[in-house]
Tab-separated table of C-alpha atoms in Angstrom:
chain	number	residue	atom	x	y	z
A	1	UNK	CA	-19.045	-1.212	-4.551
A	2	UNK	CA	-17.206	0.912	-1.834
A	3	UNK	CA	-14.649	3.789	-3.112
A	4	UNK	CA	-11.668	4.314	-2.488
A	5	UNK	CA	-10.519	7.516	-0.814
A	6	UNK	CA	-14.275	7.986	0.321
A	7	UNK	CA	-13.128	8.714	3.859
A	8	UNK	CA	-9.895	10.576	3.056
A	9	UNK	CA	-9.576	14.430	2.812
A	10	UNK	CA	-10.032	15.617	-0.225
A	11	UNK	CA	-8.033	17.843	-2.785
A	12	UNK	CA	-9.882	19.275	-6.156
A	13	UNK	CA	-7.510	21.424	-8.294
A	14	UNK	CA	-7.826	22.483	-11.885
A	15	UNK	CA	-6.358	20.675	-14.949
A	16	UNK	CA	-3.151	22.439	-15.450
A	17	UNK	CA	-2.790	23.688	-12.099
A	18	UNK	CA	-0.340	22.404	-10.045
A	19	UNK	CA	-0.822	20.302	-7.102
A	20	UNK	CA	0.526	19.545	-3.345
A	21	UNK	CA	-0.317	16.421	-1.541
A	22	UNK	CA	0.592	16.517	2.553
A	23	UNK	CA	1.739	13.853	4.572
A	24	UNK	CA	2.773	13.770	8.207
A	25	UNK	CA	4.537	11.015	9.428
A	26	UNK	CA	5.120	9.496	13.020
A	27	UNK	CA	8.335	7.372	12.900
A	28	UNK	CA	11.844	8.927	13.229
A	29	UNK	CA	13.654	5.429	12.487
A	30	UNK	CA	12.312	5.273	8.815
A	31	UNK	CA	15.049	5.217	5.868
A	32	UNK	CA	12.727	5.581	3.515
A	33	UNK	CA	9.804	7.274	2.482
A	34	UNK	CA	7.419	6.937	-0.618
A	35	UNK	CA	4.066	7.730	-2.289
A	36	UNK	CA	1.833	5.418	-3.768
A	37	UNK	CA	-1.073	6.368	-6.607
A	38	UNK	CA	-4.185	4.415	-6.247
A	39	UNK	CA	-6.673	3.884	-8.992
A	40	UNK	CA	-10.360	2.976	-7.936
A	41	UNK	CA	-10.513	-0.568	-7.727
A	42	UNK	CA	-6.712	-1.054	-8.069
A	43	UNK	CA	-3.704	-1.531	-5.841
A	44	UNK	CA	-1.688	1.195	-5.317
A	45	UNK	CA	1.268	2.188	-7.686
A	46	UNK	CA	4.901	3.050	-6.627
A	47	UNK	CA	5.421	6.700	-7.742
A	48	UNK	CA	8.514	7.808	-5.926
A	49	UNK	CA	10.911	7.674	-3.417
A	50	UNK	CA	13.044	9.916	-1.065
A	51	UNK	CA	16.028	8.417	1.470
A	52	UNK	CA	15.727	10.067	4.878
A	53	UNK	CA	18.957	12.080	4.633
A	54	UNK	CA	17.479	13.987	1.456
A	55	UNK	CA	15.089	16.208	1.544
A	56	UNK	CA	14.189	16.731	-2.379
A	57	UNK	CA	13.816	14.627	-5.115
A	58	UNK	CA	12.368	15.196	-8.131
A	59	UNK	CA	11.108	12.601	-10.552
A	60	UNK	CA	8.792	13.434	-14.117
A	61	UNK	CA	6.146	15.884	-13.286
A	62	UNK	CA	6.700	15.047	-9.180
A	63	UNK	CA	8.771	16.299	-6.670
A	64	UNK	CA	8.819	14.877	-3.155
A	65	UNK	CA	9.621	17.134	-0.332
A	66	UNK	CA	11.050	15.710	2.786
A	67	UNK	CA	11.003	17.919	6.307
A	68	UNK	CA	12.591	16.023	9.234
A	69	UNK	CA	12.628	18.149	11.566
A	70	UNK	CA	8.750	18.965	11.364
A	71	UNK	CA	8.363	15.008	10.002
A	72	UNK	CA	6.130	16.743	7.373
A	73	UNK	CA	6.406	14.636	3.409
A	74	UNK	CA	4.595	16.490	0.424
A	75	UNK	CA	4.161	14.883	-3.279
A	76	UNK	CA	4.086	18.245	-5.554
A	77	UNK	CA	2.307	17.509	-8.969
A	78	UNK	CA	3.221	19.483	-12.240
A	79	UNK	CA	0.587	20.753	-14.806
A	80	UNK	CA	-1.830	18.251	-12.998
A	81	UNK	CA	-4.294	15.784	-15.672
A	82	UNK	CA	-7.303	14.338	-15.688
A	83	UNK	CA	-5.322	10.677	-15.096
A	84	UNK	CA	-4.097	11.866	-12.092
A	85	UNK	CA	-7.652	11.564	-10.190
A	86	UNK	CA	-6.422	8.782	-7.796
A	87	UNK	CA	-6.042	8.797	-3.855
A	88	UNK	CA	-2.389	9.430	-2.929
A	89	UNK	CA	-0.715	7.300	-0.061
A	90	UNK	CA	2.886	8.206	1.445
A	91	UNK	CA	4.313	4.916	3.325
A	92	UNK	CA	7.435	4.579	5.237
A	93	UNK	CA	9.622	2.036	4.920
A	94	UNK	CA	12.547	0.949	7.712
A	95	UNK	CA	15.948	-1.272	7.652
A	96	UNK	CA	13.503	-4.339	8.187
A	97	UNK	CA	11.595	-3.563	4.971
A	98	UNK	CA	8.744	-3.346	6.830
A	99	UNK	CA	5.983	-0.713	4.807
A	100	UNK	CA	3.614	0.747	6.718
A	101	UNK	CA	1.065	3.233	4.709
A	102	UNK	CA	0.086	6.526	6.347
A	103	UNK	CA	-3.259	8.896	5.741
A	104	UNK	CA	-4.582	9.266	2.395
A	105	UNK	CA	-5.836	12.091	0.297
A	106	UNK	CA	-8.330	12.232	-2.471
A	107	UNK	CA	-7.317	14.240	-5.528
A	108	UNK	CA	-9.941	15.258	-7.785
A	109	UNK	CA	-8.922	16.837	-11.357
A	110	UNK	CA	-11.605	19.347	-12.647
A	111	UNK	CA	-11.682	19.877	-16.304
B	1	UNK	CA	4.743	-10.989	-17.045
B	2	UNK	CA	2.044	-11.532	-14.292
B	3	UNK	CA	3.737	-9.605	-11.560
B	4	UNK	CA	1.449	-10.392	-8.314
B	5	UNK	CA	-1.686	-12.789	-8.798
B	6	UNK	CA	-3.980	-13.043	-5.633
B	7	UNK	CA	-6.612	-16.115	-5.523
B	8	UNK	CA	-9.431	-15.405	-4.849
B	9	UNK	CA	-10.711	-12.124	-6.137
B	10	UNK	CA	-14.248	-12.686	-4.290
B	11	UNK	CA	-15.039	-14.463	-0.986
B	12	UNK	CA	-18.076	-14.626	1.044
B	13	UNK	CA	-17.605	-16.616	4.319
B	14	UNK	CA	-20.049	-16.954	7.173
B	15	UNK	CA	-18.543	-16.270	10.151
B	16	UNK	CA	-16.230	-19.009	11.999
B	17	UNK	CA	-15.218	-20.587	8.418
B	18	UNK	CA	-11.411	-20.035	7.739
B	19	UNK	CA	-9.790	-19.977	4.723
B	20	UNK	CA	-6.628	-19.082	3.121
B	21	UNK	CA	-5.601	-16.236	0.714
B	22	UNK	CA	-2.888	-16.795	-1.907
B	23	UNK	CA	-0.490	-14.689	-3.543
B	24	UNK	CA	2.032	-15.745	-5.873
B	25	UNK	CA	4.856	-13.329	-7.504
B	26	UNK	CA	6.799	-13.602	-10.630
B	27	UNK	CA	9.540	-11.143	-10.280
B	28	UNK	CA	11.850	-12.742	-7.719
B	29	UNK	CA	10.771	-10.500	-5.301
B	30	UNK	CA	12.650	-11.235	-1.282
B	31	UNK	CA	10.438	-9.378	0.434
B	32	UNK	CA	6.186	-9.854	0.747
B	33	UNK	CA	3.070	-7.890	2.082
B	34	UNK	CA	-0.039	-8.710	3.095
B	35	UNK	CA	-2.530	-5.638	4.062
B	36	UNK	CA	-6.064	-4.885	3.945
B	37	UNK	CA	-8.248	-1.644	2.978
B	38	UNK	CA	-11.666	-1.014	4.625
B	39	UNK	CA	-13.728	1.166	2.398
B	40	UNK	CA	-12.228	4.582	1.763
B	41	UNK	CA	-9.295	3.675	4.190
B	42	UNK	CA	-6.239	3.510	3.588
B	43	UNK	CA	-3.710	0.196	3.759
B	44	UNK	CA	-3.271	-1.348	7.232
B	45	UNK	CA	0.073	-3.953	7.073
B	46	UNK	CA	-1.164	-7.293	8.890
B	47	UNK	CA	2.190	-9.329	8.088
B	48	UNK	CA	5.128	-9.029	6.095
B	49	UNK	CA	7.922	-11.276	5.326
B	50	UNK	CA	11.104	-9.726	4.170
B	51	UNK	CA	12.732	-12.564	2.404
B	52	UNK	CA	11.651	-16.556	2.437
B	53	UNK	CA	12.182	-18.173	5.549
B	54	UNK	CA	10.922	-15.140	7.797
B	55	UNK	CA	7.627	-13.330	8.763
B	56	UNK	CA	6.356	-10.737	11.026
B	57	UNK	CA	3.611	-9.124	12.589
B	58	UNK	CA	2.227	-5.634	10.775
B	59	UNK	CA	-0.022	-3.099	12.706
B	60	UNK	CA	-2.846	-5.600	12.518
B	61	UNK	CA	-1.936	-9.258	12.989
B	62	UNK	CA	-4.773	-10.302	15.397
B	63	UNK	CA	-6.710	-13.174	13.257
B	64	UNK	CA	-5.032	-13.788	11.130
B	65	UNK	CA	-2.226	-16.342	10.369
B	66	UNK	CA	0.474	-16.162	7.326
B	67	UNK	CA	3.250	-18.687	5.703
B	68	UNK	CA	6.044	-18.057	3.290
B	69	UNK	CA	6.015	-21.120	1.297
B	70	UNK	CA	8.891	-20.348	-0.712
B	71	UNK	CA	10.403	-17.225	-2.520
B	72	UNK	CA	7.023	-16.502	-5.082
B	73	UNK	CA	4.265	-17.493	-2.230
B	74	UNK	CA	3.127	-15.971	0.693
B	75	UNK	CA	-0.786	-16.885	2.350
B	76	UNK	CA	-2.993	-15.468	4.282
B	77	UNK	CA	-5.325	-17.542	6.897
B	78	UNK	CA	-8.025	-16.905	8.633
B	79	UNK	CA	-8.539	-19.476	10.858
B	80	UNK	CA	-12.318	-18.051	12.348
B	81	UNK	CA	-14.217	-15.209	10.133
B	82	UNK	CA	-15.380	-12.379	12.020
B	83	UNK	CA	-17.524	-9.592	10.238
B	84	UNK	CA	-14.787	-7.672	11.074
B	85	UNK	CA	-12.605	-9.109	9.137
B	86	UNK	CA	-14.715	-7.923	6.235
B	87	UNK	CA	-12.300	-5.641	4.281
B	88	UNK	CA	-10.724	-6.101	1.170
B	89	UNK	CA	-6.930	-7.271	0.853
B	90	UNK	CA	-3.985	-6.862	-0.883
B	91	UNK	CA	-0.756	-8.624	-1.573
B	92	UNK	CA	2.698	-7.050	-2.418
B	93	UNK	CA	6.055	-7.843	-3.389
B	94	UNK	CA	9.298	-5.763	-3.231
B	95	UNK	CA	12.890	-5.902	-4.386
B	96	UNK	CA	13.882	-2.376	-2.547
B	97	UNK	CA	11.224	0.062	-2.782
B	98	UNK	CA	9.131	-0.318	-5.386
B	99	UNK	CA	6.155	-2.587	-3.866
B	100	UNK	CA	4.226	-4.072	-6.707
B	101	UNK	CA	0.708	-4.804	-5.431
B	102	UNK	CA	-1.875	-7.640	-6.763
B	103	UNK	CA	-5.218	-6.655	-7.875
B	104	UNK	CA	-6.793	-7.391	-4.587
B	105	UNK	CA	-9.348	-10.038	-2.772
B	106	UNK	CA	-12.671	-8.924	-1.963
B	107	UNK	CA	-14.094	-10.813	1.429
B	108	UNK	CA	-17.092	-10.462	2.870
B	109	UNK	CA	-18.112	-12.189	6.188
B	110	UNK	CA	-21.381	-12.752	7.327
């Protein structure tokens, strides 16, 4: 069957190395933002969160980074594992509750 | 705890049948998501509802039809298959932030 993440960039790090995930986002009026783990063959997974008037928060291994001014999100991922192979979504979510899902990346763990 | 639970996980439909996705959610959940993924994509949002009672049109509502039956429901319809329509979707549920999403239905239109 079809892959997920087979169209998205890709980003292949080495176990133990750290990694950085990039989003850019489009829409000033979002309160929230938030990045989403997906497993082949799953739905995605809430990983975390960061209101629009922060612009760090750090959760167990992650950290989100949030620039405003260059609308520029990142997901940084400690000591990175071989579990964390997944494609990596950032979504943005407004007063409506409306989620809307931005680009993708690919992260490949090598061993 | 189920969480989300999407019926059907397969469909094949030849194209101008309709038929209707359900979703169901167990954790009291106000607000409700329907998207779909193309392969290697990423999520597209085709309706939402943010609490029973109300829906509204995501970046891709063309073709497709939804209803909030009550606070754990929310369908999908397509009333006339196109191959485009070929993707596979999801269903979500939220309580703030944390979307929990179903396991996914896989359509196919031929």
């Amino acid at each position: 069957g079809e892959s997920v993440g087979l169209h998205l960039p890709t980003l292949s790090v080495q176990e133990g190395d750290n990694s950085i995930i990039n989003c850019a986002y489009s829409n000033s009026a979002s309160d929230y933002f938030i990045w989403y783990k997906q497993e082949s063959g799953k739905g995605p997974q809430f990983i975390i969160d960061i209101r629009s008037n922060m612009d760090k928060r750090q959760g167990q291994r992650v950290t989100v980074l949030l620039n405003k001014t260059v609308k520029h999100l990142s997901l940084q991922i400690a000591a990175t594992q071989p579990g964390d192979s997944a494609v990596y979504f950032c979504a943005e979510m407004d007063s409506s509750y409306k989620l809307i899902f931005g680009s993708g990346t690919r992260l490949l763990v090598r061993p | 705890n189920a969480g989300v639970t999407q019926t059907p996980k397969f469909q094949v439909l030849k194209t101008g049948q309709s038929m209707t996705l359900q979703c169901a959610q167990d954790m009291n959940h106000n607000s409700m998501y329907w998207y779909r993924q193309d392969p290697g994509m990423g999520l597209r949002l085709i309706y939402y509802s943010a609490s029973e009672g109300t829906t509204d049109k995501g970046e891709v509502p063309n073709g497709y039809n939804v209803s909030r039956l009550n606070k754990r429901e929310f369908s999908l319809r397509l009333e006339s298959a196109a191959p485009s329509q070929t993707s596979v979707y999801f269903c979500a549920s939220s309580e703030g932030l944390q979307a929990f999403f179903g396991q996914g239905t896989r359509l196919t239109v031929v």
